[in-house]
Amino acid sequence: MNKFGRLKNTRKRKDCILIITEGDTEKIYFKQYNRNLKSNKISINVKTADNNTDPYKIVEYAVNEIKRSYDSKIFVKIFCVFDTDAIANNKSNQNNYKNAIKLANEYKIDLIISFPCFELWFLLHFSPYNKPGKECNLIIKELKKFIPSYPEDKNKYEFEKINFCDEYSEKLNSAIEYAKKLELKNGSAGDYPHTKIYKIIEALNYSKTD
C-alpha cells in the first residue's frame, strides 16, 4: 500500500510480440494462433503492412509501429513476415531487400522469410517437401491434396473458413520439425524451399523465467 492508502497494482504486464505481415493470410493465421495461445505471459499484436510486397516498406512499417508505441520496450520481439516469391519476381524489391536487412538489424527486427511463400508452412504440417521452384502455385497445388478447399488465389475470406489453427493444431510439431530440417538444408540454396515461421511459434511458446 502506498502513502495515499491505495493498493499498488502488482499485476505483471504480458510480453507483447509484434508481427508485421506481408499479406492477409499470414495476419489471419497469427490472429487465430493468438486466440488459441494459452499463456498469461505473452500476447500478439499482428498487422499487415498495407499489403505491401516491398521488403523495405514492410520493415519500415514495423519501425513506425515501434516509434508510435507509448513504451519503446513494450515489444519483446518484433517479426516481419514476407515471401521471397515477391522479391524474386520484382527487381525493385530485390534492390530494397538489402536495405530492409540493414534497417531490421538497426531496430532488432527478425526477418521471417518463406521461400517461395507462406503456404509452405501450411504444407509442412502434413508432409516434408523439398522440390525446387520459385512459384507459389506449386506449393498450393501440393497443399490442396491435404486441404482441397484451400483457395488457389489466397482469398482471405475463404481461408478464414478453414480455421487452420483449430483444425490442424495437432500437426504443429511436425511442421516445426520439417521446417528446421529444410532451413538447415536449404537456407542458402537459391531454388529450394525453406521457411522460418517456426521461429515465431517457438517465441510464442517459450517459458519466461520470472
Coordinates of C-alpha atoms in Angstrom, one line a residue:
M1 CA 0.0 0.0 0.0
N2 CA 1.4 3.5 -0.9
K3 CA 1.3 6.6 1.2
F4 CA -2.2 7.6 -0.2
G5 CA -3.6 4.3 1.1
R6 CA -4.1 2.7 -2.3
L7 CA -3.0 -0.8 -3.1
K8 CA -0.2 -0.9 -5.6
N9 CA -1.0 -2.7 -8.8
T10 CA 1.2 -5.8 -8.8
R11 CA -0.1 -7.4 -11.9
K12 CA 2.7 -8.1 -14.4
R13 CA 2.2 -6.9 -17.9
K14 CA 2.2 -9.5 -20.6
D15 CA 5.1 -9.6 -23.0
C16 CA 3.9 -8.4 -26.4
I17 CA 5.2 -9.8 -29.7
L18 CA 4.7 -7.6 -32.7
I19 CA 4.2 -9.3 -36.1
I20 CA 4.1 -7.4 -39.3
T21 CA 2.9 -9.4 -42.3
E22 CA 3.0 -9.0 -46.0
G23 CA -0.5 -10.2 -46.6
D24 CA -3.9 -11.1 -45.1
T25 CA -3.4 -14.9 -44.9
E26 CA -0.5 -14.5 -42.6
K27 CA -2.3 -12.0 -40.4
I28 CA -5.4 -14.2 -40.1
Y29 CA -3.2 -17.2 -39.2
F30 CA -1.4 -15.4 -36.4
K31 CA -4.7 -13.9 -35.1
Q32 CA -6.1 -17.5 -35.0
Y33 CA -3.0 -18.6 -33.2
N34 CA -3.3 -15.8 -30.7
R35 CA -6.8 -16.9 -29.8
N36 CA -5.6 -20.4 -29.2
L37 CA -2.5 -19.3 -27.2
K38 CA -2.9 -20.5 -23.7
S39 CA -0.5 -18.1 -22.0
N40 CA -0.7 -15.5 -19.3
K41 CA 2.7 -14.1 -20.3
I42 CA 2.5 -13.4 -24.0
S43 CA 0.2 -11.6 -26.4
I44 CA 0.4 -11.0 -30.1
N45 CA 0.0 -7.7 -31.9
V46 CA -0.3 -8.6 -35.6
K47 CA -0.8 -6.2 -38.5
T48 CA -0.4 -6.2 -42.3
A49 CA 2.0 -3.6 -43.8
D50 CA -0.8 -2.3 -46.0
N51 CA -0.5 -5.4 -48.2
N52 CA 2.9 -4.2 -49.3
T53 CA 5.3 -6.7 -51.0
D54 CA 8.4 -4.3 -50.8
P55 CA 10.6 -5.8 -48.0
Y56 CA 11.9 -2.4 -47.1
K57 CA 8.5 -0.9 -46.7
I58 CA 7.4 -3.9 -44.6
V59 CA 10.3 -3.3 -42.2
E60 CA 9.7 0.4 -42.3
Y61 CA 6.1 -0.2 -41.2
A62 CA 7.4 -2.2 -38.2
V63 CA 9.8 0.7 -37.3
N64 CA 6.9 3.1 -37.4
E65 CA 4.9 0.9 -35.1
I66 CA 7.8 0.8 -32.6
K67 CA 8.0 4.6 -32.7
R68 CA 4.3 5.0 -32.2
S69 CA 4.4 2.8 -29.2
Y70 CA 4.0 4.7 -25.8
D71 CA 6.7 2.4 -24.4
S72 CA 9.8 1.7 -26.5
K73 CA 10.2 -1.6 -24.7
I74 CA 6.7 -2.9 -25.0
F75 CA 7.6 -5.3 -27.7
V76 CA 9.9 -8.1 -26.5
K77 CA 10.2 -9.5 -30.1
I78 CA 9.4 -8.0 -33.5
F79 CA 9.0 -10.0 -36.6
C80 CA 8.4 -9.1 -40.2
V81 CA 6.9 -11.9 -42.3
F82 CA 7.2 -12.0 -46.0
D83 CA 7.7 -14.3 -49.0
T84 CA 10.6 -14.4 -51.4
D85 CA 8.4 -15.0 -54.4
A86 CA 7.6 -11.3 -54.4
I87 CA 11.3 -10.5 -54.2
A88 CA 12.4 -13.0 -56.9
N89 CA 9.8 -11.6 -59.4
N90 CA 10.4 -7.9 -58.8
K91 CA 13.7 -6.1 -59.4
S92 CA 12.8 -3.2 -57.3
N93 CA 12.1 -5.5 -54.3
Q94 CA 15.4 -7.2 -54.9
N95 CA 17.2 -3.9 -54.6
N96 CA 15.3 -2.9 -51.5
Y97 CA 15.9 -6.2 -49.7
K98 CA 19.5 -5.3 -48.7
N99 CA 18.3 -2.0 -47.2
A100 CA 15.5 -3.9 -45.4
I101 CA 18.1 -6.1 -43.8
K102 CA 20.1 -3.1 -42.6
L103 CA 17.0 -1.4 -41.2
A104 CA 15.9 -4.6 -39.5
N105 CA 19.3 -5.0 -37.8
E106 CA 19.2 -1.5 -36.6
Y107 CA 15.9 -2.0 -34.8
K108 CA 16.5 -5.6 -33.8
I109 CA 13.7 -6.9 -36.0
D110 CA 13.7 -10.5 -37.1
L111 CA 13.0 -11.1 -40.7
I112 CA 10.9 -14.3 -41.1
I113 CA 11.2 -15.3 -44.7
S114 CA 9.5 -18.2 -46.6
F115 CA 10.7 -19.4 -49.9
P116 CA 8.8 -19.4 -52.1
C117 CA 5.8 -18.5 -50.0
F118 CA 3.9 -18.7 -46.6
E119 CA 1.9 -21.7 -47.8
L120 CA 5.0 -23.8 -47.5
W121 CA 4.5 -23.6 -43.7
F122 CA 1.0 -25.0 -44.0
L123 CA 2.1 -27.8 -46.3
L124 CA 4.8 -28.8 -43.8
H125 CA 2.0 -29.7 -41.3
F126 CA 1.2 -32.6 -43.5
S127 CA 4.4 -33.7 -45.3
P128 CA 8.0 -32.8 -45.9
Y129 CA 8.6 -31.0 -49.2
N130 CA 11.8 -30.4 -50.9
K131 CA 11.2 -29.8 -54.6
P132 CA 12.9 -26.8 -56.4
G133 CA 10.8 -24.0 -57.7
K134 CA 10.1 -20.3 -57.2
E135 CA 6.4 -20.4 -57.9
C136 CA 3.9 -20.4 -55.0
N137 CA 1.3 -22.2 -57.1
L138 CA 3.4 -25.3 -56.9
I139 CA 3.2 -25.2 -53.1
I140 CA -0.6 -24.6 -53.2
K141 CA -1.1 -27.4 -55.6
E142 CA 0.6 -29.8 -53.1
L143 CA -1.3 -28.2 -50.2
K144 CA -4.7 -28.8 -51.8
K145 CA -4.0 -32.5 -51.7
F146 CA -4.4 -32.3 -47.9
I147 CA -6.8 -29.3 -47.8
P148 CA -8.9 -29.4 -51.0
S149 CA -10.8 -26.2 -50.0
Y150 CA -7.6 -24.1 -49.8
P151 CA -8.1 -21.1 -52.1
E152 CA -5.7 -21.0 -55.0
D153 CA -6.0 -17.2 -55.1
K154 CA -5.2 -16.9 -51.4
N155 CA -8.7 -15.3 -50.8
K156 CA -8.7 -14.3 -47.2
Y157 CA -12.4 -14.9 -46.7
E158 CA -12.1 -18.5 -48.0
F159 CA -9.0 -19.0 -45.8
E160 CA -10.8 -17.9 -42.7
K161 CA -13.4 -20.6 -43.2
I162 CA -10.7 -23.3 -42.8
N163 CA -9.7 -22.0 -39.4
F164 CA -6.3 -23.6 -39.8
C165 CA -5.1 -23.3 -36.2
D166 CA -8.1 -25.1 -34.8
E167 CA -8.3 -27.9 -37.3
Y168 CA -4.6 -28.7 -37.6
S169 CA -3.0 -27.8 -34.3
E170 CA -2.0 -31.4 -33.6
K171 CA 0.2 -31.3 -36.6
L172 CA 2.2 -28.2 -35.4
N173 CA 5.2 -30.2 -34.0
S174 CA 5.6 -32.0 -37.3
A175 CA 5.7 -28.6 -39.2
I176 CA 8.3 -27.3 -36.8
E177 CA 10.5 -30.4 -37.3
Y178 CA 10.2 -30.3 -41.1
A179 CA 10.8 -26.5 -41.3
K180 CA 14.0 -26.8 -39.2
K181 CA 15.3 -29.6 -41.4
L182 CA 14.6 -27.6 -44.6
E183 CA 16.2 -24.5 -43.2
L184 CA 19.3 -26.4 -42.3
K185 CA 19.5 -28.0 -45.7
N186 CA 18.2 -25.2 -48.0
G187 CA 18.7 -22.0 -46.0
S188 CA 21.2 -20.7 -48.5
A189 CA 20.1 -22.6 -51.5
G190 CA 18.6 -20.5 -54.2
D191 CA 15.7 -22.5 -55.6
Y192 CA 14.8 -24.9 -52.8
P193 CA 12.1 -24.3 -50.2
H194 CA 12.6 -23.2 -46.7
T195 CA 10.7 -21.1 -44.1
K196 CA 11.5 -19.5 -40.7
I197 CA 7.9 -19.3 -39.5
Y198 CA 8.7 -21.9 -36.8
K199 CA 10.9 -19.3 -35.0
I200 CA 7.7 -17.2 -34.3
I201 CA 5.9 -20.3 -33.0
E202 CA 8.8 -21.1 -30.7
A203 CA 9.0 -17.5 -29.4
L204 CA 5.3 -17.6 -28.6
N205 CA 5.6 -20.8 -26.6
Y206 CA 8.7 -20.0 -24.7
S207 CA 8.6 -20.2 -20.9
K208 CA 9.9 -17.0 -19.3
T209 CA 11.9 -17.2 -16.1
D210 CA 10.4 -14.8 -13.5

